[in-house]
XYZ file of C-alpha atoms in Angstrom:
460
model
C 94.509 75.118 5.386
C 93.240 76.569 2.092
C 91.790 80.024 2.408
C 88.007 80.063 2.046
C 86.968 81.693 -1.178
C 83.655 83.482 -1.595
C 80.928 81.777 -3.541
C 80.602 82.497 -7.282
C 77.097 83.979 -6.573
C 78.641 86.540 -4.128
C 81.381 87.390 -6.419
C 79.033 87.990 -9.299
C 76.591 90.006 -7.193
C 79.470 92.186 -5.826
C 80.826 92.797 -9.308
C 77.448 93.529 -10.726
C 76.639 95.874 -7.846
C 79.885 97.722 -8.397
C 79.224 98.022 -12.095
C 75.702 99.316 -11.334
C 76.927 101.824 -8.914
C 79.522 103.160 -11.380
C 76.853 103.270 -14.028
C 74.461 105.013 -11.751
C 77.179 107.575 -10.797
C 77.932 108.187 -14.600
C 74.282 108.478 -15.452
C 73.639 110.865 -12.465
C 76.542 113.115 -13.575
C 75.204 113.038 -17.185
C 71.652 113.731 -15.885
C 72.924 116.782 -14.074
C 74.752 118.129 -17.020
C 71.737 117.402 -19.351
C 69.342 118.929 -16.839
C 71.318 122.185 -16.460
C 71.641 122.422 -20.261
C 67.921 121.924 -20.644
C 67.127 124.540 -17.952
C 69.679 127.061 -19.301
C 68.126 126.512 -22.919
C 64.585 127.085 -21.565
C 65.420 130.194 -19.586
C 67.874 131.568 -22.176
C 64.966 131.602 -24.714
C 62.942 133.738 -22.405
C 66.032 135.952 -21.665
C 66.754 136.494 -25.372
C 63.011 137.056 -26.099
C 62.868 139.811 -23.465
C 66.083 141.410 -24.983
C 64.390 141.334 -28.398
C 61.270 142.997 -27.228
C 63.382 145.711 -25.547
C 65.344 146.308 -28.801
C 62.224 146.490 -30.825
C 60.751 149.104 -28.424
C 63.391 151.580 -29.211
C 62.279 154.511 -31.264
C 63.576 157.926 -32.550
C 61.341 160.793 -31.707
C 62.260 164.393 -32.468
C 65.748 163.473 -33.182
C 66.176 161.701 -29.802
C 66.382 158.036 -29.019
C 63.370 157.167 -26.890
C 63.210 154.115 -24.554
C 59.738 152.769 -23.724
C 60.471 149.454 -22.042
C 57.593 147.019 -22.809
C 55.798 145.395 -19.890
C 55.623 142.110 -21.781
C 59.444 141.778 -21.788
C 59.474 141.836 -17.992
C 56.474 139.454 -17.907
C 58.541 136.857 -19.797
C 61.250 136.917 -17.104
C 58.767 137.331 -14.190
C 57.845 133.589 -14.455
C 60.593 132.908 -11.958
C 59.882 134.432 -8.591
C 63.392 133.739 -7.373
C 65.345 135.543 -9.963
C 66.238 139.295 -10.232
C 66.519 141.025 -13.629
C 69.088 143.585 -14.697
C 69.368 145.453 -17.819
C 70.902 148.387 -19.639
C 70.510 150.169 -22.927
C 73.729 151.632 -24.461
C 73.451 154.314 -27.297
C 75.794 154.474 -30.355
C 78.085 156.816 -28.307
C 78.531 154.289 -25.479
C 76.356 156.011 -23.002
C 73.884 154.150 -20.826
C 70.421 155.474 -21.545
C 68.680 153.473 -18.856
C 69.367 150.583 -16.536
C 72.439 149.534 -14.604
C 75.513 151.227 -15.905
C 77.897 148.836 -14.240
C 76.325 145.861 -15.884
C 79.122 144.351 -18.168
C 78.370 144.261 -21.870
C 79.227 140.940 -23.460
C 81.765 141.148 -26.204
C 79.924 140.165 -29.293
C 80.160 141.369 -32.913
C 77.021 139.342 -34.077
C 74.896 141.171 -36.594
C 71.958 143.016 -35.307
C 69.178 140.823 -34.209
C 71.006 137.656 -35.418
C 71.313 134.663 -33.166
C 72.145 136.238 -29.747
C 73.587 133.990 -27.079
C 73.429 133.905 -23.384
C 76.609 133.699 -21.396
C 77.545 133.162 -17.731
C 78.474 136.234 -15.665
C 78.605 137.771 -12.295
C 76.770 140.782 -11.057
C 75.695 142.208 -7.707
C 77.273 139.161 -5.912
C 75.295 136.615 -7.866
C 75.711 134.313 -10.774
C 73.888 135.610 -13.843
C 73.154 134.773 -17.454
C 73.684 137.708 -19.722
C 72.567 138.274 -23.305
C 72.963 141.248 -25.707
C 70.919 142.209 -28.646
C 72.007 145.009 -30.990
C 69.898 147.263 -33.202
C 71.279 149.584 -35.818
C 69.753 153.028 -36.528
C 70.229 155.089 -39.604
C 68.254 158.122 -38.674
C 70.008 161.534 -39.518
C 69.955 162.296 -35.732
C 70.810 158.757 -34.491
C 73.146 156.611 -36.373
C 74.924 153.426 -35.224
C 74.441 150.549 -33.064
C 72.412 150.455 -29.879
C 73.040 147.496 -27.543
C 70.372 146.072 -25.235
C 71.884 144.004 -22.432
C 69.753 141.867 -20.093
C 70.901 139.713 -17.243
C 69.002 137.273 -14.987
C 70.171 135.446 -11.816
C 70.291 131.586 -12.002
C 68.396 130.545 -8.982
C 65.283 129.360 -10.954
C 67.218 127.428 -13.537
C 69.460 125.865 -10.913
C 66.322 124.638 -9.079
C 64.810 123.311 -12.320
C 68.089 121.465 -13.106
C 68.150 120.022 -9.524
C 64.485 118.834 -9.843
C 65.200 117.241 -13.235
C 68.258 115.553 -11.880
C 66.491 114.189 -8.914
C 63.771 112.769 -10.961
C 66.424 111.074 -13.198
C 68.273 109.773 -10.054
C 65.000 108.316 -8.754
C 64.501 106.607 -12.093
C 68.101 105.450 -12.098
C 67.706 104.002 -8.504
C 64.604 102.156 -9.549
C 66.171 100.787 -12.744
C 69.280 99.789 -10.906
C 67.239 97.950 -8.228
C 65.313 96.160 -10.968
C 68.496 95.359 -12.659
C 70.048 93.983 -9.535
C 67.002 91.945 -8.809
C 66.970 90.567 -12.294
C 70.743 89.800 -12.040
C 70.076 87.938 -8.720
C 67.392 85.845 -10.386
C 69.401 85.236 -13.590
C 72.584 84.332 -11.693
C 70.734 81.846 -9.427
C 69.079 80.228 -12.551
C 72.455 80.297 -14.372
C 74.205 78.580 -11.514
C 71.632 75.851 -11.060
C 73.586 73.442 -13.145
C 76.451 73.826 -10.677
C 74.120 72.911 -7.866
C 72.769 69.925 -9.788
C 76.261 68.807 -10.414
C 77.182 69.163 -6.812
C 74.117 67.339 -5.707
C 74.918 64.512 -8.051
C 78.475 64.149 -6.632
C 77.241 64.565 -3.102
C 74.561 62.030 -3.245
C 76.677 59.345 -4.839
C 77.428 56.286 -2.801
C 80.935 55.995 -1.576
C 81.500 52.882 -3.659
C 79.914 54.315 -6.895
C 82.668 54.948 -9.555
C 80.347 55.280 -12.551
C 80.918 58.329 -14.771
C 78.911 61.551 -14.233
C 76.002 61.801 -16.668
C 74.432 65.060 -15.481
C 73.503 67.440 -18.130
C 75.713 70.586 -17.816
C 76.338 73.797 -19.844
C 79.422 74.035 -22.050
C 81.412 75.972 -19.481
C 81.101 73.070 -16.943
C 82.065 70.305 -19.424
C 85.818 70.651 -18.788
C 85.221 70.148 -15.016
C 82.884 67.157 -15.658
C 85.385 65.757 -18.169
C 88.246 66.101 -15.697
C 86.143 64.583 -12.914
C 85.149 61.629 -15.145
C 88.883 61.068 -16.036
C 89.762 60.996 -12.403
C 86.819 58.552 -11.701
C 88.055 56.369 -14.611
C 91.563 56.254 -13.110
C 90.116 55.691 -9.604
C 87.975 52.872 -10.982
C 90.883 51.175 -12.670
C 92.847 51.374 -9.433
C 89.925 49.950 -7.459
C 89.507 47.132 -10.104
C 93.103 46.334 -9.742
C 92.919 46.205 -6.046
C 89.738 44.199 -5.928
C 91.382 41.811 -8.508
C 94.344 41.506 -6.278
C 92.281 40.786 -3.156
C 90.309 38.128 -5.059
C 93.391 36.507 -6.627
C 95.136 36.568 -3.210
C 92.055 35.178 -1.394
C 91.654 32.489 -4.002
C 95.328 31.531 -3.978
C 95.303 31.441 -0.108
C 92.064 29.279 0.055
C 93.682 26.503 -1.876
C 96.622 25.727 0.543
C 94.311 26.433 3.484
C 92.008 23.700 2.307
C 94.921 21.313 2.032
C 96.097 22.485 5.435
C 92.784 21.797 6.969
C 92.747 18.332 5.471
C 96.091 17.596 6.901
C 95.145 18.846 10.353
C 92.087 16.626 10.234
C 94.294 13.536 9.476
C 96.703 14.586 12.167
C 93.888 15.046 14.808
C 93.000 11.305 14.268
C 96.551 10.290 15.430
C 97.109 9.552 18.988
C 98.982 12.398 20.784
C 99.453 13.868 24.228
C 96.916 16.243 25.627
C 99.182 19.262 25.354
C 99.913 18.526 21.659
C 96.103 18.032 21.065
C 95.495 21.408 22.643
C 98.133 23.113 20.322
C 96.527 21.299 17.323
C 93.037 22.546 18.194
C 94.291 26.099 18.440
C 95.942 25.683 15.021
C 92.706 24.361 13.609
C 90.816 27.310 15.042
C 93.326 29.872 13.459
C 93.185 27.942 10.100
C 89.312 28.049 10.118
C 89.568 31.826 11.030
C 91.979 32.426 8.173
C 89.979 30.360 5.754
C 86.826 32.401 6.687
C 88.683 35.710 6.263
C 89.888 34.537 2.781
C 86.267 33.680 1.853
C 85.082 37.034 3.019
C 87.743 38.913 1.117
C 86.765 37.132 -1.850
C 83.139 37.840 -1.256
C 83.818 41.570 -0.608
C 85.871 41.866 -3.877
C 83.079 40.234 -5.736
C 80.245 42.329 -4.442
C 82.244 45.484 -4.942
C 83.058 44.478 -8.460
C 79.392 43.871 -9.295
C 78.041 47.044 -7.662
C 77.214 49.388 -10.494
C 78.663 47.087 -13.137
C 75.976 44.375 -13.156
C 72.498 45.539 -14.508
C 69.627 44.969 -12.032
C 66.985 42.416 -12.862
C 63.900 40.991 -11.262
C 64.945 38.983 -8.190
C 62.696 36.842 -5.888
C 63.856 37.772 -2.448
C 62.306 34.603 -0.956
C 64.434 32.384 -3.241
C 67.525 34.388 -2.465
C 66.969 33.732 1.276
C 66.459 30.136 0.775
C 69.756 29.731 -1.232
C 71.730 31.831 1.260
C 70.616 29.791 4.315
C 71.557 26.593 2.512
C 75.004 27.860 1.625
C 75.598 29.662 4.993
C 74.854 26.914 7.344
C 78.038 25.028 8.272
C 78.161 21.283 7.886
C 79.486 20.826 11.464
C 78.688 23.026 14.444
C 79.699 22.721 18.090
C 76.098 23.214 19.202
C 72.484 22.719 18.148
C 70.912 25.703 16.525
C 67.262 25.625 15.694
C 66.912 27.402 12.274
C 63.390 28.472 11.184
C 62.186 30.324 8.107
C 59.217 32.637 8.090
C 58.614 33.269 4.380
C 55.564 34.403 2.457
C 53.957 31.711 0.288
C 54.250 33.941 -2.908
C 57.340 35.319 -4.496
C 58.405 38.803 -3.402
C 60.222 40.436 -6.264
C 62.445 43.575 -6.381
C 64.837 44.859 -8.889
C 68.364 43.774 -7.812
C 71.469 41.553 -8.315
C 70.681 38.107 -6.921
C 74.249 37.029 -6.465
C 75.181 40.092 -4.375
C 72.032 39.915 -2.321
C 72.704 36.214 -1.614
C 76.211 37.109 -0.403
C 74.853 39.751 1.861
C 72.287 37.330 3.420
C 75.006 34.680 3.800
C 77.324 37.011 5.608
C 74.654 38.177 8.044
C 73.552 34.568 8.712
C 77.133 33.532 9.107
C 77.705 36.349 11.584
C 74.693 35.379 13.563
C 75.607 31.702 13.903
C 79.261 32.257 14.725
C 78.799 35.135 17.141
C 75.184 35.474 18.121
C 72.763 32.578 18.201
C 73.290 30.160 21.019
C 70.276 28.082 20.299
C 67.795 29.729 17.755
C 68.052 31.476 14.470
C 64.945 32.925 12.562
C 64.965 34.288 8.946
C 61.927 36.413 7.813
C 60.928 38.247 4.630
C 58.373 40.987 5.102
C 56.826 43.297 2.481
C 56.070 46.760 3.719
C 54.564 49.760 1.808
C 57.975 51.101 0.530
C 60.487 48.262 1.419
C 61.060 44.638 1.560
C 62.757 43.682 4.787
C 64.934 40.567 5.403
C 65.247 39.977 9.050
C 67.793 37.703 10.755
C 67.048 37.196 14.340
C 68.872 35.170 16.969
C 68.530 34.622 20.690
C 71.995 36.013 21.454
C 72.974 39.225 23.327
C 73.530 41.106 20.016
C 75.754 44.079 19.321
C 76.020 47.115 21.755
C 74.085 50.104 20.319
C 77.263 52.306 20.562
C 79.009 49.974 18.187
C 76.326 49.864 15.513
C 77.911 52.610 13.323
C 81.280 50.822 13.352
C 80.265 47.271 12.553
C 79.059 48.384 9.070
C 82.554 49.536 8.296
C 85.282 47.273 7.002
C 87.325 45.986 9.946
C 85.328 48.565 12.084
C 84.621 46.451 15.106
C 85.923 42.855 14.627
C 84.632 40.423 17.293
C 86.903 37.702 18.798
C 87.533 35.062 16.086
C 85.949 37.434 13.513
C 87.291 39.574 10.673
C 84.949 42.549 10.884
C 83.928 42.094 7.319
C 80.617 40.271 7.353
C 78.266 43.126 8.146
C 80.197 45.599 6.114
C 79.676 43.302 3.010
C 76.050 43.277 3.680
C 75.941 47.111 4.206
C 77.736 47.725 0.854
C 75.401 45.337 -1.022
C 72.334 47.130 0.431
C 73.776 50.586 -0.304
C 74.414 49.632 -3.971
C 70.676 48.599 -4.117
C 69.470 51.858 -2.434
C 68.805 50.076 0.892
C 70.142 50.085 4.405
C 71.284 47.816 7.215
C 69.741 48.419 10.662
C 69.703 46.610 14.025
C 66.942 45.991 16.698
C 67.266 44.564 20.195
C 64.359 42.511 21.511
C 62.619 43.299 24.636
C 64.003 40.146 26.200
C 66.978 38.198 24.908
C 67.398 38.506 21.244
C 68.923 40.634 18.491
C 67.611 41.260 14.912
C 69.643 42.425 11.850
C 67.256 44.071 9.306
C 68.130 44.380 5.596
C 65.776 46.814 4.023
C 65.504 47.026 0.255
C 63.355 49.439 -1.756
C 60.377 47.885 -3.177
C 60.163 48.703 -6.819
C 58.255 45.851 -8.262
C 55.152 44.352 -6.582
C 54.599 40.597 -5.926
C 53.744 38.377 -8.716
C 50.130 37.450 -8.884
């Protein structure tokens, strides 16, 4: 048993979902790095600005380097309530004038007041960002470089980076959801031709071997082409089989006709009762074989015409009249009263007159040989959507549990029958878009109903 494969829709949705998840993960990672860089850039500007202000506030008074820390420098860094600020000022001799002596001084040889940078560091058990601004003095009492080192903890910038990342993630989730929803709609729309092609194949009649003409995208054309090639090969095989059946039935009918004539001549000769009994049995078998050959020929003919002969306007009333004339046997072992209940005006549909006549003939023949003891009635009724041909007899009919089988070839043959008559009628009706149904009368009676779609109204 072949392993059941998931549908194309499921495969595409799973693959697209995996791609979206991978893309969302990559975008989330990128958003975190960008958000952290943006937060560092914003807070580093404040940190460097505060270091500049401290450096500019250094003065030499009375030969001594004086430090007057500006309040505005701390105000710049006080915007974040979470962070702590550390600083120190180192004189040209390397002594800490004020601040935290154990605060590490970044190694930097940048010119004084020129493009200072902030770097990551560690101080007092916390992550910090540290920057250094240098200022050179050339006073006779103070000569050399004075370094201003300012550090700030990273809680605020981490919180800002996290907030920016969460906003970006929310946007990524919304966009991914929209993308997935759009992908579902697009995939369903793109896969609709496959559904149309499947419906066209599923709704085809079992005997329809015409080529597939459904419009499909370029990607499905190889499949359609291969299917049409298979249908062509199958049709050729079926045509050969039908031709063989028709030829065989035709060839069999000729010697059977001669054999029946010989049996009729033989039956006129005097013979013993036992010999006459055997002769009667032989005549019955020959009649049965002759009827089977005729039905095989009829079956081959209607199957060949189905889908190959263009439909034309057909008068159902005239079809029934011709069928009853050809179906009634010249001799019958009992009297059967045949009546026609036909409308006075033509009832027209689009169909194949020859195939429809064969269908009616087979139903009538089946009723005469296996159903009607004394009475047979044919009716043509026009309904709102269908035209019904009813063949009613006063026999016991067919058991309801056998109804599905009698429309199949050799499905439920009756004694002395072949099991082909009703299946031929069912095939003809299916080729016309109709159906074959049965109905038991309340008393004693049985009706075979041939329903055909009414496409053209009655002629005026």
